[in-house]
mmCIF file of C-alpha atoms in Angstrom:
data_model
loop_
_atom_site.group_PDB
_atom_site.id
_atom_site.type_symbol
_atom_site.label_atom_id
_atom_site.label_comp_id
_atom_site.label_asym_id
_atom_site.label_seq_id
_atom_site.Cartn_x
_atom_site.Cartn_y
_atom_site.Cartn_z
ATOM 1 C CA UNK A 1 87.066 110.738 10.493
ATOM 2 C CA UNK A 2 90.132 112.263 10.011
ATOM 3 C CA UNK A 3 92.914 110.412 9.675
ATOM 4 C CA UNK A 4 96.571 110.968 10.652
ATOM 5 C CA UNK A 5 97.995 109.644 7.561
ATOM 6 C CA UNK A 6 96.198 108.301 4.546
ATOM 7 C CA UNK A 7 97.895 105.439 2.610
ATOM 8 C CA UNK A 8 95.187 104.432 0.657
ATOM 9 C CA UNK A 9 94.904 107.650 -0.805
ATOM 10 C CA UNK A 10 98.731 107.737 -1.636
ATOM 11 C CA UNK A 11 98.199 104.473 -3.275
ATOM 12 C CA UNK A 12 94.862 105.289 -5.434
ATOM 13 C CA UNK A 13 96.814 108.283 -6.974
ATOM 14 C CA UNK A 14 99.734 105.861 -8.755
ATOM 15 C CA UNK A 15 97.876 103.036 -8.461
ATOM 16 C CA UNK A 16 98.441 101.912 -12.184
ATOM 17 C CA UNK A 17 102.000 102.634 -12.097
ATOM 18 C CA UNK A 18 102.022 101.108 -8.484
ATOM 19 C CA UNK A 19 100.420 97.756 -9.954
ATOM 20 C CA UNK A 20 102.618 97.448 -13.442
ATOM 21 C CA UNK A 21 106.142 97.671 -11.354
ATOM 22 C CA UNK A 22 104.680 95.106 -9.122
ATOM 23 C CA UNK A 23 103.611 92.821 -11.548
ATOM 24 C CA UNK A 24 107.297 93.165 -13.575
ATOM 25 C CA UNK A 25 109.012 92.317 -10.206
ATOM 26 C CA UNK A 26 106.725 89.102 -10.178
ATOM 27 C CA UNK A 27 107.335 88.313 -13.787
ATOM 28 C CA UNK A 28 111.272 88.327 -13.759
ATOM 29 C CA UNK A 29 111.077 86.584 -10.282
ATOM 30 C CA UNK A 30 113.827 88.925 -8.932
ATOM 31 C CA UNK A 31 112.395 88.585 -5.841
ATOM 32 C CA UNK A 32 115.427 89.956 -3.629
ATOM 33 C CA UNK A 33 117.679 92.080 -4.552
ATOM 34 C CA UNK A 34 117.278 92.314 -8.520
ATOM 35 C CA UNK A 35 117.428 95.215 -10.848
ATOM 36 C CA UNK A 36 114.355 97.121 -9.630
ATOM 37 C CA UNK A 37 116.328 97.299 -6.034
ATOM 38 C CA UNK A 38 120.149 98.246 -8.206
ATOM 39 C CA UNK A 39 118.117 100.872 -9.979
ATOM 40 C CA UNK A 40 116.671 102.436 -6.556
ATOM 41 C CA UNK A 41 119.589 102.437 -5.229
ATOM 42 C CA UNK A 42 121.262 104.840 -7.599
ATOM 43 C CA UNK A 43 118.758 107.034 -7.986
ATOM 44 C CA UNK A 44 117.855 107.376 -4.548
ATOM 45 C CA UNK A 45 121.491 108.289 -4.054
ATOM 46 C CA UNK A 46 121.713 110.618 -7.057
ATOM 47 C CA UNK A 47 118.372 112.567 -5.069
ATOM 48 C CA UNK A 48 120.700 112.699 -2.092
ATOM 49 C CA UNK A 49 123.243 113.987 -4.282
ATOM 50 C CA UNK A 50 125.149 111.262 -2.457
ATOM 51 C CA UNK A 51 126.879 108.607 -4.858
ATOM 52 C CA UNK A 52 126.333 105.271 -3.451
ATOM 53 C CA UNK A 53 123.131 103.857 -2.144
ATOM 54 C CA UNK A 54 122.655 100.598 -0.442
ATOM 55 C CA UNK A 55 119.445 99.254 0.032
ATOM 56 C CA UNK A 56 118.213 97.083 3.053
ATOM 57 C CA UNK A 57 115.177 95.517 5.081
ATOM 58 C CA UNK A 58 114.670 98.702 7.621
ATOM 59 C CA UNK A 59 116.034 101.894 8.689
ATOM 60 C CA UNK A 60 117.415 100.313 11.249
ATOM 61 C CA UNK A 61 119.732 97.791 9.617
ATOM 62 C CA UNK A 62 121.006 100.648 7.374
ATOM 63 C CA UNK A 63 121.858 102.565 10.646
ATOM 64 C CA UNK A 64 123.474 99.305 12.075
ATOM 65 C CA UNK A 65 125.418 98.713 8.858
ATOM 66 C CA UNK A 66 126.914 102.091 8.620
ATOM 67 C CA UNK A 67 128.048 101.583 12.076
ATOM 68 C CA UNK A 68 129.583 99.073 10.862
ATOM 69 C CA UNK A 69 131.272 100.264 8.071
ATOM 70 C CA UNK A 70 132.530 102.996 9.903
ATOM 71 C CA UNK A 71 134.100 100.627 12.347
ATOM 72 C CA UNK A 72 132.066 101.195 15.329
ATOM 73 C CA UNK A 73 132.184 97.904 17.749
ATOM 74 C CA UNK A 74 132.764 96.838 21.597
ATOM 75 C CA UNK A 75 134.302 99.531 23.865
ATOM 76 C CA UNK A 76 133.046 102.355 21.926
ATOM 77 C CA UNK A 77 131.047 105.613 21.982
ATOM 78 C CA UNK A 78 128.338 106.852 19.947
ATOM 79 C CA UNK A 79 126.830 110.646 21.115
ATOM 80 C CA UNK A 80 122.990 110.940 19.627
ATOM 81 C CA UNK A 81 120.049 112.253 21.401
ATOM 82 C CA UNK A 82 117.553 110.215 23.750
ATOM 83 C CA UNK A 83 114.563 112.481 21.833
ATOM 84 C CA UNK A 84 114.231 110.055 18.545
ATOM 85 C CA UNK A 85 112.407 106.473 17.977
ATOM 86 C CA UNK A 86 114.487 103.545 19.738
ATOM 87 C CA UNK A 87 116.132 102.572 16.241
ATOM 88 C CA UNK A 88 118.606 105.018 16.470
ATOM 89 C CA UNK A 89 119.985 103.532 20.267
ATOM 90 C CA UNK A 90 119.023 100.321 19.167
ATOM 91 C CA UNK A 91 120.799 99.942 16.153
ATOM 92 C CA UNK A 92 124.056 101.934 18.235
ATOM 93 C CA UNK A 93 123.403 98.570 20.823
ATOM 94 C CA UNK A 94 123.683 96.105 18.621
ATOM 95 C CA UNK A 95 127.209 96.897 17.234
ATOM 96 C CA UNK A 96 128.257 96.693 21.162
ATOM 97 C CA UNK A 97 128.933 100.348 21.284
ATOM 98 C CA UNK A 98 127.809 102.315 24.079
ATOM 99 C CA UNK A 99 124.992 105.106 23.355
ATOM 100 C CA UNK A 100 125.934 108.349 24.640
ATOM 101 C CA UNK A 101 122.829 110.761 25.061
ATOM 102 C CA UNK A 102 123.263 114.399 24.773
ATOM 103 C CA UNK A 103 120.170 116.643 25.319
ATOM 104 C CA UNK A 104 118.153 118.658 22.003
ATOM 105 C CA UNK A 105 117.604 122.042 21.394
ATOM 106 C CA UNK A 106 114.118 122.732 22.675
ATOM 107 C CA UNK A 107 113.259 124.985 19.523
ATOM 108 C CA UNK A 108 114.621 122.480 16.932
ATOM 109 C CA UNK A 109 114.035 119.373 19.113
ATOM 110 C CA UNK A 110 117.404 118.116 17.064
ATOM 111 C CA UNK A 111 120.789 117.807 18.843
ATOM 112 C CA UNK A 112 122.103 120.402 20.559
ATOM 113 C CA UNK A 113 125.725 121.303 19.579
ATOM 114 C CA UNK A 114 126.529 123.130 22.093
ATOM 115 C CA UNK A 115 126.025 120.067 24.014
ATOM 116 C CA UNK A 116 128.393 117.647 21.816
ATOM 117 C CA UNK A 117 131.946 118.590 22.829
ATOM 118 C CA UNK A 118 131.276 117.786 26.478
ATOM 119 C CA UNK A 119 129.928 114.404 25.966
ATOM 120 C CA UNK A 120 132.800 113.406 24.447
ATOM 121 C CA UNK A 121 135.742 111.301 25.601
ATOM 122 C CA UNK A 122 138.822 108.720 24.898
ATOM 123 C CA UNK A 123 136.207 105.958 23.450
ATOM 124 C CA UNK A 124 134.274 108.279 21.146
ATOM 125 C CA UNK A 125 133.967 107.386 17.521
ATOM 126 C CA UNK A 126 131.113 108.647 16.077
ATOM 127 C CA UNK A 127 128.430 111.236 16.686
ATOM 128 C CA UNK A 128 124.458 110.455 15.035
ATOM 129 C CA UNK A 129 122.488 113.466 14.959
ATOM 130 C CA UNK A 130 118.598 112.984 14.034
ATOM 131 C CA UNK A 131 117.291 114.794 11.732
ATOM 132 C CA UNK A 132 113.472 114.540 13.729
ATOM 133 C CA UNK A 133 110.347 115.456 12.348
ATOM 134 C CA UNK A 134 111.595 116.281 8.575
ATOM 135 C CA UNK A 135 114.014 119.075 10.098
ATOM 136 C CA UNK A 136 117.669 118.945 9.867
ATOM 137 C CA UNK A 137 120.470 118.991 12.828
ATOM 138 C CA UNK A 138 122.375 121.580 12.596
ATOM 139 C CA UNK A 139 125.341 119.798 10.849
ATOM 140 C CA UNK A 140 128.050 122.152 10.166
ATOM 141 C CA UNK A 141 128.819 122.660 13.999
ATOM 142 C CA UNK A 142 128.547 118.970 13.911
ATOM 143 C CA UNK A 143 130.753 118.707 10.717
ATOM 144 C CA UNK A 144 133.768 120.630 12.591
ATOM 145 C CA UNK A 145 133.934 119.200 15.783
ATOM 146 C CA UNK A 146 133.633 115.783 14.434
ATOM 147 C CA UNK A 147 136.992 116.742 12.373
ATOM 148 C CA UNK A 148 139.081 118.158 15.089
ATOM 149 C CA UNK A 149 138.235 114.699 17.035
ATOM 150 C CA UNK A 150 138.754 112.704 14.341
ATOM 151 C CA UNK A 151 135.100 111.398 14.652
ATOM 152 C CA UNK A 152 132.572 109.605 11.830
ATOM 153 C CA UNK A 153 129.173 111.413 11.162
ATOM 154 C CA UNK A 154 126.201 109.054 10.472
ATOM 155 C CA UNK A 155 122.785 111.122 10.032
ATOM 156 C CA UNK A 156 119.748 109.519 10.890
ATOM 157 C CA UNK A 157 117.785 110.578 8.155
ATOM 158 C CA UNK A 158 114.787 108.529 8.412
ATOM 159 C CA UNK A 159 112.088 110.944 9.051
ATOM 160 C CA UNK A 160 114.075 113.639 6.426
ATOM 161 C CA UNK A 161 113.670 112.585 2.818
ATOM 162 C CA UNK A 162 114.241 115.247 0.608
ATOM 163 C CA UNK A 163 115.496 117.740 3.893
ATOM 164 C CA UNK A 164 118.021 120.302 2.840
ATOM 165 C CA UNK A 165 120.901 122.139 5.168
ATOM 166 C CA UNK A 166 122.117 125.286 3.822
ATOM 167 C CA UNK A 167 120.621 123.972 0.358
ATOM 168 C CA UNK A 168 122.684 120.438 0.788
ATOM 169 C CA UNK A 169 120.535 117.053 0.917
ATOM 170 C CA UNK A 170 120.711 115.190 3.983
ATOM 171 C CA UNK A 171 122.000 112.127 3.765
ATOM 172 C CA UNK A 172 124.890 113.864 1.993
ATOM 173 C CA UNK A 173 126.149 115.554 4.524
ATOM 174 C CA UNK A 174 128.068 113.554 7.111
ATOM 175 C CA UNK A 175 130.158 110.048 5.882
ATOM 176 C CA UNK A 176 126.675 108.110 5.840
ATOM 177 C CA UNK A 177 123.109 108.605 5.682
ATOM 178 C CA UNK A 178 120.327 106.162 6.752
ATOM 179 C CA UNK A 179 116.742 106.085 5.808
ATOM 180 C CA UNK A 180 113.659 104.231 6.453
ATOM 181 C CA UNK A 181 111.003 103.252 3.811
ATOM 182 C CA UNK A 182 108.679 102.476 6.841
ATOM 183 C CA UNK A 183 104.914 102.801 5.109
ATOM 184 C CA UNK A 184 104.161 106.014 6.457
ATOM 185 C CA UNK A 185 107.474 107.845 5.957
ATOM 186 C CA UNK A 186 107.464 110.125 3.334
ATOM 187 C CA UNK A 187 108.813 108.354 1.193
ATOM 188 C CA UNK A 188 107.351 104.562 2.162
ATOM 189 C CA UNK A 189 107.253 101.305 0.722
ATOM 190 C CA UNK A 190 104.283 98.756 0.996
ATOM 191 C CA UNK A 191 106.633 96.671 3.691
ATOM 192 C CA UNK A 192 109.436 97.347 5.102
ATOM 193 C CA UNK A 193 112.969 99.244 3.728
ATOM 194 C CA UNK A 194 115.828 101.503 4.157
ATOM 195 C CA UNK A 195 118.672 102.660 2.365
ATOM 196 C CA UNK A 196 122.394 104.213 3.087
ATOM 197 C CA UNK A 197 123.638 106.510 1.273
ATOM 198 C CA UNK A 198 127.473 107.623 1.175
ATOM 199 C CA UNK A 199 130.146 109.324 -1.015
ATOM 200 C CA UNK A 200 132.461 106.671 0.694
ATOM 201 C CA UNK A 201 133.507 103.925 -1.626
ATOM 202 C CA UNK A 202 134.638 101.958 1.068
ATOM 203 C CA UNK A 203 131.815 102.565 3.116
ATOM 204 C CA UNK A 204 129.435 101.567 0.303
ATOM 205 C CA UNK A 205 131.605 98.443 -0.660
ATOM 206 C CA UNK A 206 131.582 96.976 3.343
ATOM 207 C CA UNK A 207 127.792 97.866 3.840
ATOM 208 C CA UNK A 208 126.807 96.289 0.448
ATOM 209 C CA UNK A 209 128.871 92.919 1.739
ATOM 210 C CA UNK A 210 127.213 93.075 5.415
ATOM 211 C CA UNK A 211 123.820 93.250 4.094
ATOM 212 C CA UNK A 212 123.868 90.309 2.082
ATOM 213 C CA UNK A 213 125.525 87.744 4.355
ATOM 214 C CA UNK A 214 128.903 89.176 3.889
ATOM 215 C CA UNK A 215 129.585 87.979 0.611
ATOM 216 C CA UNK A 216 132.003 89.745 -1.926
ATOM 217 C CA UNK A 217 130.687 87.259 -4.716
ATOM 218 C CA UNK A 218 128.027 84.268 -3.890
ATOM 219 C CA UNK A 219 129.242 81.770 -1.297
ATOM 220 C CA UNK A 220 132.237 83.462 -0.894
ATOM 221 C CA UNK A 221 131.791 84.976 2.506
ATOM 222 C CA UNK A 222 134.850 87.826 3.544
ATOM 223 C CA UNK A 223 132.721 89.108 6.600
ATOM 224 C CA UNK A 224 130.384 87.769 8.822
ATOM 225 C CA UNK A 225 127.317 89.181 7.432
ATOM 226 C CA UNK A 226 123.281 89.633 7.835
ATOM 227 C CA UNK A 227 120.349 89.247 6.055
ATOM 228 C CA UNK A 228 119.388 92.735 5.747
ATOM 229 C CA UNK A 229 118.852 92.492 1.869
ATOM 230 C CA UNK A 230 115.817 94.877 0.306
ATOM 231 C CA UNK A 231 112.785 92.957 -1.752
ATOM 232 C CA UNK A 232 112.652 93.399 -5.234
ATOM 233 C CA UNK A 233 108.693 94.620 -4.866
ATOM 234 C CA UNK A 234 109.612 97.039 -2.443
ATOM 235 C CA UNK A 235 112.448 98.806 -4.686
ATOM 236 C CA UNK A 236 109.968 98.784 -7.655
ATOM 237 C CA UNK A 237 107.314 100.549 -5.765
ATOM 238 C CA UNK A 238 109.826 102.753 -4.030
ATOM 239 C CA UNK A 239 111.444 103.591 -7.741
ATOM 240 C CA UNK A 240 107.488 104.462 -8.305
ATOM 241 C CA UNK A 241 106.891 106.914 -5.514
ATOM 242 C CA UNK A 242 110.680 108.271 -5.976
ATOM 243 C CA UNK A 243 109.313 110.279 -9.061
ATOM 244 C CA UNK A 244 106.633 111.796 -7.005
ATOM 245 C CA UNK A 245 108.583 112.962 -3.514
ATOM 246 C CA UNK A 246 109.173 116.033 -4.412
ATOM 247 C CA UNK A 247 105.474 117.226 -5.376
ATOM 248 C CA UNK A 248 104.559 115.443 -2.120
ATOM 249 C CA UNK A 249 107.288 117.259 -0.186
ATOM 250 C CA UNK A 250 106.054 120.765 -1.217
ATOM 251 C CA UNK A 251 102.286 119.684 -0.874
ATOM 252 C CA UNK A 252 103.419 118.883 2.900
ATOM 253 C CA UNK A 253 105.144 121.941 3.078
ATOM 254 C CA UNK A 254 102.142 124.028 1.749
ATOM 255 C CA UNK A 255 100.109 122.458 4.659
ATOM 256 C CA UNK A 256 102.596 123.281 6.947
ATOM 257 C CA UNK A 257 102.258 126.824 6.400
ATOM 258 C CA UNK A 258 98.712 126.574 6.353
ATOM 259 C CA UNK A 259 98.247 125.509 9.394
ATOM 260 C CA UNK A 260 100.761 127.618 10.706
ATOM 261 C CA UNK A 261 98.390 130.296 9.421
ATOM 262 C CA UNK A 262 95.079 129.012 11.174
ATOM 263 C CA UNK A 263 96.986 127.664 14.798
ATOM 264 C CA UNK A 264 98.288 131.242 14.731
ATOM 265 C CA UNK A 265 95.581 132.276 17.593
ATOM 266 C CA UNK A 266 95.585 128.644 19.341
ATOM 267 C CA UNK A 267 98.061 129.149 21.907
ATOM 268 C CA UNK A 268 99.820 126.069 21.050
ATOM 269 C CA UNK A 269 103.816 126.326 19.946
ATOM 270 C CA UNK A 270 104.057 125.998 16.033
ATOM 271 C CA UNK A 271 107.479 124.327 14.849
ATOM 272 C CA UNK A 272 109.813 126.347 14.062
ATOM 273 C CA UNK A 273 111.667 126.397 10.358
ATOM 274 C CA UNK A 274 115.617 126.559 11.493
ATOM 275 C CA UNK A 275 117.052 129.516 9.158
ATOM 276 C CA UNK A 276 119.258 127.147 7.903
ATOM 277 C CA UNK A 277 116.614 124.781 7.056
ATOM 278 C CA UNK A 278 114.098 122.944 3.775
ATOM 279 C CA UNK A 279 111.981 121.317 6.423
ATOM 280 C CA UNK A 280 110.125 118.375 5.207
ATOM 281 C CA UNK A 281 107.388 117.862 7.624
ATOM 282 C CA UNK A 282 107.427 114.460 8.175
ATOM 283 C CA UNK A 283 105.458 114.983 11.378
ATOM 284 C CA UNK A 284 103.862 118.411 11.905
ATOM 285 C CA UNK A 285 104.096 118.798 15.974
ATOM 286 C CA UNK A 286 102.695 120.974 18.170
ATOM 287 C CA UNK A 287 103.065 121.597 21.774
ATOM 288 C CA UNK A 288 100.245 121.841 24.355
ATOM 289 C CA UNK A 289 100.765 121.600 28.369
ATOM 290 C CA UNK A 290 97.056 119.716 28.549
ATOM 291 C CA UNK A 291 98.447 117.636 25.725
ATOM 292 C CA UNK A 292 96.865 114.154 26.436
ATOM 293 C CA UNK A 293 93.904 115.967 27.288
ATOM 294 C CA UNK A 294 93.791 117.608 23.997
ATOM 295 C CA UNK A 295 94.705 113.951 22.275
ATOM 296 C CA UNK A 296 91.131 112.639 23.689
ATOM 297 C CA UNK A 297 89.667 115.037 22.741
ATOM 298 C CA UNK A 298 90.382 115.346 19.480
ATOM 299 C CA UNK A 299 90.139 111.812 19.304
ATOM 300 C CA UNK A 300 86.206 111.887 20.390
ATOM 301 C CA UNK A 301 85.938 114.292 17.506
ATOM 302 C CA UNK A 302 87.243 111.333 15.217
ATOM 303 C CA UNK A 303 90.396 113.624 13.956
ATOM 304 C CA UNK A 304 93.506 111.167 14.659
ATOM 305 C CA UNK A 305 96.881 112.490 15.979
ATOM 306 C CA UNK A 306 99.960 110.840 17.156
ATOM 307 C CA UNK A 307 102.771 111.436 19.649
ATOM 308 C CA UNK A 308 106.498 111.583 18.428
ATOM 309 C CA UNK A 309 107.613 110.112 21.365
ATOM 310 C CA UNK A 310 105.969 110.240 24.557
ATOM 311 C CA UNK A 311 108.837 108.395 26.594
ATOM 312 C CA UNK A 312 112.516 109.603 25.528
ATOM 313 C CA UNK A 313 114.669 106.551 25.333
ATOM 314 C CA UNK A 314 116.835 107.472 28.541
ATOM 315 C CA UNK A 315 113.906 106.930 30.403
ATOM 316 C CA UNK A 316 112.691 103.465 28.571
ATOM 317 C CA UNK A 317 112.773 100.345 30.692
ATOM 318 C CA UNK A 318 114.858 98.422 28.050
ATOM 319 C CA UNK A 319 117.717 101.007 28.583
ATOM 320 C CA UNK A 320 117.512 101.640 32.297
ATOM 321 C CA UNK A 321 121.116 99.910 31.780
ATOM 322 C CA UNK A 322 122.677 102.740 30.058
ATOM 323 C CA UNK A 323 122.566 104.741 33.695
ATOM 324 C CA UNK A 324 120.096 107.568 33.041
ATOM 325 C CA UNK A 325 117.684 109.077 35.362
ATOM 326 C CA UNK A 326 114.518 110.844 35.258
ATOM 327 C CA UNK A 327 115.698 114.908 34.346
ATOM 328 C CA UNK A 328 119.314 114.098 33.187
ATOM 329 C CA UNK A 329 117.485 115.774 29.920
ATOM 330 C CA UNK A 330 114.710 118.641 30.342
ATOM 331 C CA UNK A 331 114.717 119.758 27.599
ATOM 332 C CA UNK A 332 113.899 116.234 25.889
ATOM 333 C CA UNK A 333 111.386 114.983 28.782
ATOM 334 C CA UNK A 334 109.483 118.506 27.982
ATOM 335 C CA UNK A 335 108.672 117.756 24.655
ATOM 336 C CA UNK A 336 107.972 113.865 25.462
ATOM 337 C CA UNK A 337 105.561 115.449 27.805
ATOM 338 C CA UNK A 338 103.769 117.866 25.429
ATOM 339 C CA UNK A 339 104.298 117.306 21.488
ATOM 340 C CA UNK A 340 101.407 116.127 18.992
ATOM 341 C CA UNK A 341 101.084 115.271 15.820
ATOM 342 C CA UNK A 342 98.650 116.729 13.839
ATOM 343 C CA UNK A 343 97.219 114.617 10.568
ATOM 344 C CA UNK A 344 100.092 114.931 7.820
ATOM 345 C CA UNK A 345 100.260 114.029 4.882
ATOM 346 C CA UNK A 346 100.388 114.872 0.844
ATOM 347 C CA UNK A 347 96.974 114.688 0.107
ATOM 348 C CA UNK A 348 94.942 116.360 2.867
ATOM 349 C CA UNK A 349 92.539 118.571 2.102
ATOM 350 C CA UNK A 350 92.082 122.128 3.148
ATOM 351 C CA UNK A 351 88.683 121.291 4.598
ATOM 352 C CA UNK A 352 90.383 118.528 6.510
ATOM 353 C CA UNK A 353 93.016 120.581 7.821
ATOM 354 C CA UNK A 354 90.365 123.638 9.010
ATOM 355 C CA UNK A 355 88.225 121.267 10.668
ATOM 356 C CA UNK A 356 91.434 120.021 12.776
ATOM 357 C CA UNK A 357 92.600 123.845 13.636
ATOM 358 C CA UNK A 358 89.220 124.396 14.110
ATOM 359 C CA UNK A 359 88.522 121.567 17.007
ATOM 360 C CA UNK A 360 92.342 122.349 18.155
ATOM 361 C CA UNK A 361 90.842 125.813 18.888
ATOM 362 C CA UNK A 362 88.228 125.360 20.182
ATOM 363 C CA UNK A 363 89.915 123.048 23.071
ATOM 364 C CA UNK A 364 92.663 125.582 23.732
#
């Protein structure tokens, strides 16, 4: 069997260094919060070449947070993309704001800016662009119409560790980045976790109260705050696989060009690198008409895949609300229709990989 992403192989490769940081978080009994998590936060924010990093529970609460901090509440308007995992409306929800969909680009499956300037209007504050599947949005189209409105950028960066634009980290880019330390991310922690990064004092200052009950000092509580606060055993292990990201990120890479190389007569659409682009390959999708068909049987062939997202969140029952309809978005209910995931990750083999282009073939 093939799987679609091997943990346990990621884990038997540091698993001495994984099991020493573990064991020092249990030792000082820093168990939330603590220096391991203070540590990961600045040097997950110096990789960003960002200069604050705040670390939380999920991806999500980071999103949420920078919200937040960017003083996105009731009344408002966010503009993102109804392509992405729920998270990114969810989070948009929970501040009150209103979630604003604007349709991808069927070649980058991120947003599509010539799409942005339409969608926007008196209650605007904020546009979120996804950077989906380990490639960028293209932000500086974003990056100038957000400054002639006078609008915040918040990049959802949770599938994009490590993803450059024009040679700039994500995360970096915009006022605030969010990312999730979800296990199989590629950068993941044993749990859950996420992390903010900004350049934004202020930003950093407000998110770092929110996320720990909105204290400035203990007990004294200047916001009304979450619990949103990071594990120490999850920023030790995460400080762990930080030193290893980027010889994952280029082993990821160097299977995405391989099997660009052996899909090349399979019919299927390839992603395509943006020229603009260091794609990251969180997910490595293709796109097939018979695609469910394809999914079984690859399946019966004990090769796993996934789908990155088979229902785009305009059409999910739990935001029927927002007032979309079935083909408000082609270009996003195409792709929900045909994408798959092909096994990714750092330490797949070659063999592995030509046995899956190999069965892909053969059922094209």
């Amino acid at each position: 069997m093939i799987p679609f992403v091997d943990l346990k192989a990621q884990y038997l490769s540091i698993k001495d260094e994984i099991d020493t940081a573990v064991l020092k978080v249990l030792e000082s009994t820093q168990f939330v919060l603590g220096n391991e998590v203070k540590a990961l936060e600045q040097e997950f924010a110096d990789y960003c070449n960002a200069d604050y990093g705040i670390a939380v529970n999920t991806g999500t609460s980071a999103l949420h947070l920078a919200l937040l901090a960017a003083g996105i509440g009731a009344g408002d308007e966010v503009i993102t993309v109804p392509f992405t995992f729920v998270a990114t409306t969810a989070a948009i929800c929970y501040t009150g704001a209103t979630p604003v969909f604007v349709d991808i680009d069927p070649v980058s499956y991120t947003i599509d800016v010539t799409q942005i300037e339409k969608a926007i209007t008196e209650r605007t504050k904020a546009i979120l662009p996804v950077h989906l599947y380990g490639q960028p949005a293209d932000m500086e189209p974003i990056l100038e119409i957000a400054r002639r409105h006078g609008l915040v950028v918040i990049e959802d960066a949770a599938q994009a560790h490590g993803a450059e634009y024009k040679g700039q980290r994500v995360g970096s880019i915009g006022d605030i980045g969010c990312f999730s330390f979800y296990p199989g991310k590629n950068l993941g922690a044993y749990g859950e976790g996420g992390m903010a990064v900004t350049k934004n004092p202020e930003y950093a200052h407000t998110m770092g109260m929110l996320r720990d009950w909105g204290q400035e000092r203990r007990y004294h509580h200047v916001l009304k705050g979450y619990n949103y606060r990071m594990d120490g055993i999850q920023g030790a292990i995460l400080r762990v696989k930080l030193r290893y990201i980027e010889a994952w990120t280029e082993a990821r890479r160097t299977h995405a060009a391989q099997y660009d190389q052996l899909l090349t007569e399979s019919g299927l659409s390839i992603p395509t690198v943006m020229p603009y682009s260091r794609h990251v390959y969180h997910v490595y999708a293709v796109r097939s008409p018979q695609r469910d068909a394809l999914q079984q049987s690859l399946q019966e062939q004990e090769i796993q895949t996934g789908i990155h997202y088979p229902i785009p969140v305009h059409l999910q029952p739990a935001y029927a609300d927002l007032g979309y309809k079935l083909g408000d978005f082609p270009h996003s209910e195409a792709a929900s229709n045909q994408v798959l995931s092909l096994p990714m990750y750092a330490e797949l083999s070659t063999e592995s990989q030509t046995q899956v282009a190999k069965a892909v073939i053969s059922l094209t």
